[in-house]
XYZ file of C-alpha atoms in Angstrom:
490
model
C 79.187 121.506 113.659
C 78.979 122.248 109.915
C 78.426 126.001 110.414
C 81.251 126.120 112.927
C 83.673 124.520 110.486
C 82.692 126.970 107.755
C 83.122 129.920 110.122
C 86.555 128.631 111.109
C 87.637 128.389 107.451
C 86.403 131.915 106.759
C 88.084 133.160 109.899
C 91.450 131.705 108.914
C 91.276 133.483 105.569
C 90.081 136.810 107.023
C 92.834 137.203 109.619
C 95.555 137.090 106.981
C 95.763 140.582 105.449
C 96.834 140.743 101.777
C 96.461 137.005 101.439
C 94.421 135.393 98.706
C 91.965 132.600 99.133
C 89.366 130.614 97.247
C 86.585 128.874 99.180
C 83.957 126.615 97.659
C 80.979 125.500 99.778
C 78.664 122.852 98.400
C 75.550 121.307 99.993
C 73.382 118.579 98.489
C 70.161 117.191 99.899
C 68.377 114.162 98.503
C 65.091 112.557 99.491
C 64.444 108.923 98.576
C 61.595 106.588 99.517
C 61.626 102.878 98.673
C 60.201 99.541 99.697
C 62.290 97.627 102.208
C 62.778 93.931 102.971
C 61.973 92.214 106.247
C 63.646 88.997 107.380
C 61.313 86.261 108.618
C 61.463 82.576 109.491
C 59.287 79.538 110.198
C 59.955 76.056 111.535
C 61.113 73.618 108.872
C 58.108 71.339 109.325
C 55.801 74.137 108.148
C 57.622 74.567 104.796
C 56.802 72.571 101.676
C 59.706 71.004 99.746
C 59.786 71.654 95.993
C 60.369 68.991 93.372
C 63.360 70.797 91.889
C 64.937 71.522 95.264
C 64.404 74.267 97.844
C 61.424 75.050 100.059
C 58.276 77.154 99.909
C 56.484 78.756 102.882
C 52.703 78.232 103.281
C 52.080 81.753 101.927
C 54.282 81.186 98.878
C 57.738 82.588 99.717
C 60.899 80.772 98.639
C 62.971 79.910 101.711
C 66.380 78.595 102.695
C 66.182 75.904 105.372
C 68.558 74.362 107.893
C 67.813 71.449 110.209
C 65.269 73.383 112.321
C 64.211 76.624 110.638
C 63.520 78.120 107.209
C 64.552 81.721 106.554
C 63.147 84.064 103.905
C 62.470 87.720 103.085
C 59.087 89.353 102.674
C 58.135 92.882 101.645
C 58.698 95.335 104.480
C 57.573 98.846 105.268
C 58.330 101.853 103.097
C 61.680 103.382 104.072
C 62.796 106.977 103.628
C 66.321 108.257 103.300
C 67.224 111.948 103.371
C 71.005 112.174 102.951
C 72.530 115.632 103.407
C 76.132 116.122 102.316
C 78.086 119.371 102.653
C 81.669 119.977 101.606
C 84.152 122.825 101.966
C 87.194 123.295 99.729
C 89.660 126.016 100.739
C 92.911 127.164 99.115
C 94.951 130.045 100.564
C 98.187 131.690 99.402
C 100.150 134.903 99.704
C 102.103 134.444 102.939
C 105.187 136.363 101.834
C 106.827 133.175 100.532
C 106.449 132.738 96.740
C 105.072 129.308 95.863
C 103.567 128.544 99.289
C 99.918 127.615 99.621
C 97.627 125.674 101.938
C 94.784 123.469 100.786
C 91.968 121.786 102.721
C 88.918 119.783 101.740
C 86.395 118.404 104.243
C 83.046 116.629 103.970
C 80.110 116.370 106.366
C 77.230 113.947 105.846
C 74.123 112.855 107.705
C 70.910 110.957 107.037
C 67.843 112.935 108.120
C 65.467 110.095 107.250
C 64.137 107.191 109.306
C 65.993 104.255 110.827
C 67.390 103.124 107.469
C 71.018 104.304 107.478
C 72.091 105.807 104.181
C 75.441 104.490 102.875
C 78.403 106.819 103.232
C 77.117 108.904 106.153
C 79.440 107.233 108.675
C 81.621 108.770 109.909
C 79.754 112.055 109.726
C 82.886 114.200 109.226
C 85.667 113.220 106.816
C 88.855 115.130 106.109
C 89.615 114.566 102.433
C 92.724 116.724 102.030
C 94.691 119.061 104.294
C 98.246 119.848 103.276
C 100.814 122.599 102.814
C 102.540 122.896 99.437
C 105.720 124.719 98.487
C 106.292 124.815 94.706
C 109.247 126.146 92.745
C 110.440 125.579 89.195
C 112.600 122.571 90.100
C 110.649 120.932 92.902
C 107.357 120.676 94.784
C 106.999 119.655 98.442
C 103.715 118.643 100.074
C 103.073 117.719 103.707
C 99.805 116.592 105.291
C 96.814 114.569 104.110
C 96.874 114.295 100.332
C 95.397 112.299 97.473
C 97.743 110.456 95.093
C 96.230 109.288 91.779
C 98.489 106.886 89.889
C 98.625 103.729 87.791
C 98.454 101.699 91.009
C 95.128 103.283 91.922
C 93.973 106.381 93.763
C 95.514 106.441 97.226
C 95.291 108.604 100.341
C 98.323 109.432 102.464
C 99.054 111.197 105.744
C 102.674 112.159 105.227
C 104.988 113.885 102.799
C 105.620 113.982 99.060
C 108.517 115.533 97.129
C 108.728 115.911 93.353
C 111.983 116.958 91.685
C 112.143 118.339 88.129
C 115.790 118.858 87.094
C 114.712 120.559 83.853
C 116.546 118.214 81.495
C 114.996 115.624 79.159
C 111.570 116.113 80.746
C 112.566 114.074 83.796
C 110.639 114.167 87.075
C 111.221 112.060 90.185
C 108.739 111.732 93.044
C 109.116 110.077 96.439
C 106.469 109.876 99.163
C 105.903 108.205 102.512
C 103.744 108.234 105.603
C 100.679 106.516 107.025
C 98.363 105.115 104.409
C 94.603 105.347 104.101
C 92.248 102.643 102.888
C 92.043 102.137 99.131
C 89.049 103.951 97.671
C 88.270 105.878 100.879
C 89.923 108.778 102.706
C 89.725 106.868 106.006
C 92.309 104.846 107.925
C 91.947 101.109 107.425
C 91.362 100.856 111.197
C 88.191 102.983 111.005
C 85.028 101.245 112.325
C 83.249 102.380 109.158
C 85.500 99.990 107.169
C 85.158 96.960 109.394
C 83.057 94.236 107.777
C 85.566 91.521 108.702
C 85.895 92.122 112.474
C 88.903 90.114 113.639
C 90.560 90.272 110.213
C 90.813 94.066 110.246
C 94.323 95.430 110.967
C 94.768 96.965 114.400
C 97.394 99.498 113.236
C 97.606 101.753 110.224
C 99.936 100.614 107.473
C 103.128 102.507 106.677
C 103.448 103.326 102.979
C 106.428 104.428 100.905
C 106.828 104.772 97.170
C 108.635 106.374 94.276
C 107.655 107.432 90.762
C 109.825 108.343 87.781
C 108.597 109.962 84.589
C 110.080 111.156 81.316
C 108.055 113.486 79.101
C 109.199 114.237 75.565
C 107.437 115.788 72.604
C 106.094 112.465 71.295
C 106.793 110.129 74.184
C 105.904 109.804 77.855
C 107.205 107.029 80.119
C 106.265 106.499 83.772
C 107.182 103.905 86.361
C 106.094 103.541 89.998
C 106.910 101.363 92.990
C 104.833 101.248 96.189
C 105.035 99.153 99.334
C 102.863 99.015 102.462
C 103.907 97.470 105.770
C 101.845 96.505 108.816
C 103.877 97.840 111.780
C 102.245 95.381 114.212
C 103.877 92.377 112.525
C 106.500 94.219 110.420
C 105.301 92.437 107.299
C 104.091 93.491 103.874
C 100.491 94.543 103.317
C 101.251 94.985 99.621
C 104.197 95.510 97.287
C 103.551 96.450 93.678
C 105.134 98.100 90.657
C 103.604 99.643 87.545
C 104.677 101.161 84.262
C 102.977 103.073 81.462
C 103.785 104.362 77.987
C 102.176 107.049 75.811
C 103.694 107.371 72.321
C 102.625 109.595 69.428
C 104.755 108.305 66.533
C 103.049 110.330 63.798
C 100.436 113.031 63.575
C 96.900 111.929 64.598
C 98.019 108.571 66.030
C 98.605 107.728 69.706
C 99.708 104.440 71.241
C 99.281 103.709 74.974
C 100.233 100.722 77.106
C 100.681 99.913 80.764
C 100.586 97.204 83.364
C 101.059 96.237 86.995
C 103.059 93.542 88.755
C 102.257 92.299 92.263
C 105.620 91.553 93.892
C 104.029 90.302 97.120
C 101.931 87.688 95.272
C 104.465 87.098 92.496
C 101.980 87.604 89.643
C 101.035 90.041 86.900
C 98.018 92.230 87.548
C 95.909 94.417 85.285
C 97.297 95.666 81.970
C 96.063 97.433 78.843
C 97.157 98.484 75.368
C 95.450 100.797 72.881
C 95.901 102.565 69.550
C 93.920 105.751 68.778
C 93.422 107.705 65.559
C 92.418 111.352 66.084
C 90.882 112.715 62.895
C 89.217 116.021 62.194
C 85.741 114.422 62.189
C 86.365 110.924 63.534
C 88.178 109.216 66.411
C 88.888 105.474 66.274
C 90.313 103.381 69.119
C 91.209 99.689 69.231
C 92.847 97.858 72.096
C 92.835 95.163 74.695
C 93.103 94.804 78.429
C 93.570 92.272 81.189
C 91.858 92.809 84.518
C 92.715 91.010 87.747
C 91.330 92.174 91.120
C 93.922 93.251 93.674
C 93.572 92.556 97.403
C 95.807 93.563 100.304
C 97.490 90.652 102.051
C 95.600 91.322 105.308
C 92.268 90.458 103.666
C 90.972 86.924 103.165
C 89.809 87.568 99.600
C 93.125 86.699 98.010
C 92.695 83.127 99.267
C 89.853 82.689 96.766
C 92.339 83.064 93.864
C 90.427 85.552 91.712
C 90.499 84.825 87.988
C 91.463 87.472 85.430
C 89.628 88.217 82.218
C 90.961 89.387 78.860
C 88.993 91.915 76.806
C 89.323 93.270 73.276
C 87.510 96.448 72.330
C 86.964 98.998 69.602
C 85.326 102.438 69.647
C 84.371 104.975 66.984
C 83.234 108.590 67.377
C 82.112 110.410 64.240
C 80.920 113.973 63.675
C 79.417 113.946 60.132
C 78.212 117.522 60.470
C 78.448 120.423 62.892
C 76.463 119.770 66.073
C 76.048 116.004 65.500
C 78.218 113.343 67.196
C 77.708 109.580 66.760
C 79.350 107.023 69.079
C 79.774 103.237 69.015
C 81.775 100.880 71.218
C 82.047 97.113 71.499
C 84.002 94.724 73.730
C 84.485 90.971 73.897
C 85.843 89.441 77.110
C 86.961 85.942 78.114
C 87.823 84.685 81.599
C 90.924 82.635 82.232
C 90.564 79.002 83.249
C 89.509 78.849 86.904
C 90.858 75.256 87.140
C 87.679 74.111 88.889
C 84.910 71.774 87.783
C 81.362 70.995 88.896
C 79.477 68.213 87.167
C 76.092 69.748 88.040
C 76.688 73.323 86.829
C 77.818 74.654 83.469
C 78.641 78.383 83.365
C 79.716 80.589 80.477
C 83.280 81.898 80.664
C 82.946 84.700 78.085
C 80.680 87.554 77.105
C 80.332 90.809 75.200
C 79.061 94.357 75.708
C 78.216 97.169 73.299
C 77.171 100.823 73.371
C 75.606 103.126 70.790
C 74.967 106.824 71.258
C 74.297 110.124 69.546
C 74.360 113.782 70.595
C 72.691 116.466 68.510
C 72.970 120.205 69.160
C 70.929 121.951 66.439
C 71.392 125.335 68.140
C 73.367 126.762 71.024
C 70.297 126.486 73.269
C 69.122 122.912 72.546
C 70.814 119.510 72.810
C 69.560 115.921 72.573
C 71.409 112.777 73.644
C 70.351 109.148 73.067
C 72.088 105.957 74.142
C 71.735 102.191 73.932
C 73.626 99.591 75.976
C 73.621 95.802 75.727
C 75.608 93.097 77.502
C 75.570 89.326 77.652
C 77.929 87.569 80.010
C 78.356 84.850 82.638
C 75.233 84.679 84.788
C 73.464 87.796 83.531
C 72.492 89.967 80.599
C 71.257 93.543 80.265
C 69.539 95.732 77.695
C 69.143 99.447 78.288
C 68.212 102.758 76.677
C 68.653 106.329 77.888
C 67.960 109.817 76.633
C 68.279 113.435 77.695
C 66.956 116.740 76.369
C 68.561 119.987 77.505
C 67.428 123.582 76.934
C 69.428 126.694 77.802
C 67.059 129.694 77.451
C 69.652 131.936 79.111
C 73.383 131.625 79.628
C 72.817 131.153 83.359
C 69.882 128.701 83.212
C 69.773 125.075 82.050
C 66.605 122.952 82.008
C 66.766 119.234 81.348
C 64.630 116.110 81.103
C 65.929 112.542 81.170
C 64.643 108.983 80.868
C 66.154 105.503 80.940
C 65.098 101.864 80.927
C 66.956 98.677 81.844
C 66.077 95.011 81.531
C 68.367 92.613 83.403
C 67.603 88.860 83.393
C 69.724 86.890 85.881
C 70.749 83.306 85.213
C 72.041 82.307 88.645
C 69.616 84.252 90.855
C 65.979 83.767 91.745
C 64.710 87.008 90.167
C 64.779 89.198 87.060
C 64.764 92.974 87.266
C 63.289 95.639 85.004
C 63.636 99.361 85.586
C 62.116 102.528 84.120
C 63.360 105.947 85.187
C 62.362 109.466 84.120
C 62.606 112.969 85.547
C 63.727 116.549 85.120
C 66.344 118.943 86.496
C 67.242 122.617 86.618
C 70.614 124.336 87.031
C 70.856 128.080 87.671
C 74.074 130.078 87.961
C 73.017 133.101 90.000
C 76.015 135.350 89.420
C 79.714 134.613 89.999
C 79.245 133.219 93.516
C 75.979 131.247 93.656
C 74.874 128.121 91.796
C 71.568 126.367 92.500
C 70.207 123.083 91.191
C 67.275 120.732 91.688
C 66.073 117.453 90.166
C 63.235 115.000 90.566
C 63.307 111.398 89.329
C 60.674 108.681 89.331
C 62.119 105.146 89.465
C 59.877 102.179 88.665
C 61.643 98.906 89.461
C 60.049 95.468 89.394
C 61.567 92.195 90.610
C 59.989 89.275 88.764
C 60.091 86.038 90.756
C 58.129 82.763 90.588
C 57.024 83.098 94.220
C 55.155 85.532 96.479
C 58.238 87.760 96.828
C 57.465 89.451 93.500
C 57.174 93.104 94.474
C 57.569 96.661 93.285
C 60.657 98.644 94.318
C 59.306 101.958 92.981
C 60.797 105.109 94.455
C 60.890 108.874 94.020
C 64.152 110.800 94.310
C 64.264 114.544 94.952
C 67.637 116.317 94.998
C 68.641 119.899 95.817
C 72.072 121.474 95.423
C 73.555 124.807 96.559
C 77.095 125.926 95.726
C 78.723 129.105 97.064
C 82.070 130.335 95.754
C 84.019 132.946 97.747
C 87.418 134.417 97.049
C 89.611 137.479 97.086
C 89.054 138.044 93.344
C 86.751 135.666 91.500
C 87.483 137.288 88.150
C 91.106 136.145 88.209
C 92.760 132.708 88.382
C 92.472 131.122 91.814
C 96.268 130.886 92.271
C 99.113 133.312 91.590
C 101.399 132.581 88.667
C 104.270 131.367 90.902
C 102.121 128.489 92.121
C 100.249 127.756 88.874
C 103.472 127.350 86.900
C 105.755 126.011 89.616
C 103.923 122.801 90.563
C 102.743 119.657 88.888
C 98.986 120.288 89.330
């Protein structure tokens, strides 16, 4: 199936004399082995109750019991996953109509391992993008499956999109409409691969329509967007939201950004952020704040749980005291809004903090060293981690690297603590203008510390291979003719 699709893409390009094309083929294979879990149960009479609550099996496993049985997990057999993912990205132009091009992007995935199904391999074939585009100085028209990144989130659409640029005051107006895809996935919301809720899943694809307006000046950029989704089965809203953003550069080296969302269907403000950045010759400083509130479509049941937003305040500094050396630091403090609930038996923190420190040193053009440190303390959990990477480029076409990381994560509200150590190496070779090869191997040592017999090792080895092939009419020139590169918004 994969070879047939590639041959079809090549065939389409080859039967069009004097046309240009750019085709990128990418295949990645990964082998992973890890320890699995096996569900088990015993009759309740065989379990021993604990003084502090809960039950323990005769062989020492913590269990959850109902009126008749106790259920628990024990260490299972070693599982092996071998995910193989291949993708093809094709762009063609030169059909006798200036500004016309066709673009397609498809993905094929499979798990060649044992019975353990690797996430993301269903469905096996996914069409990411497939659209025709006609671009001129004043407008751009797209029709087909396309990807729309915006303030309201990345979104897939099977339909049409038109952007108009009148050429005055930096104004651009965009309208789009069609059949929507699920948020975060290029699949219809009716796909069986996105069906964890059974009867709650919509039976028909939603119809989406939206508009976006932007003004771009020398020191100012304003954007606003409105989007609505309707379930045709009941002719009612799936979602209705609006968003706005601002980017302002009042003086040299300073930039101010702000933006937010409003959920019209729920009648409440969503996520928002504000930030001020200083861009110096050797230092960059950013301070700001944000509010985050999860968004759920009206067809899901998750909105009934009334998710609570948190407010965060952060600062970041990047300094380059000398050539080849970059130092980084970032900190954030966050506080959850009042959930308006109370439990006399449980007291939980409603605030936390996180920080990051890092450094990158490039003493020569062939060597680089990166070190990082992360720490977080918040409601229910904390983490402390370190990571590092060494990279050597003996030739312009060859990169060798070694990496290591550690993470300690105590959990307050769960019956286990986790510690992880990871180290490995990788190689990346650019074999001429068309071929790129890569490989990596990583050893992961993960331990789950528990006060019962379920303490076990989750160690695993990960081996990854990558092959990339780039084909085109002229790889030494830009992929698109000037009429397209300057006429559109991409």
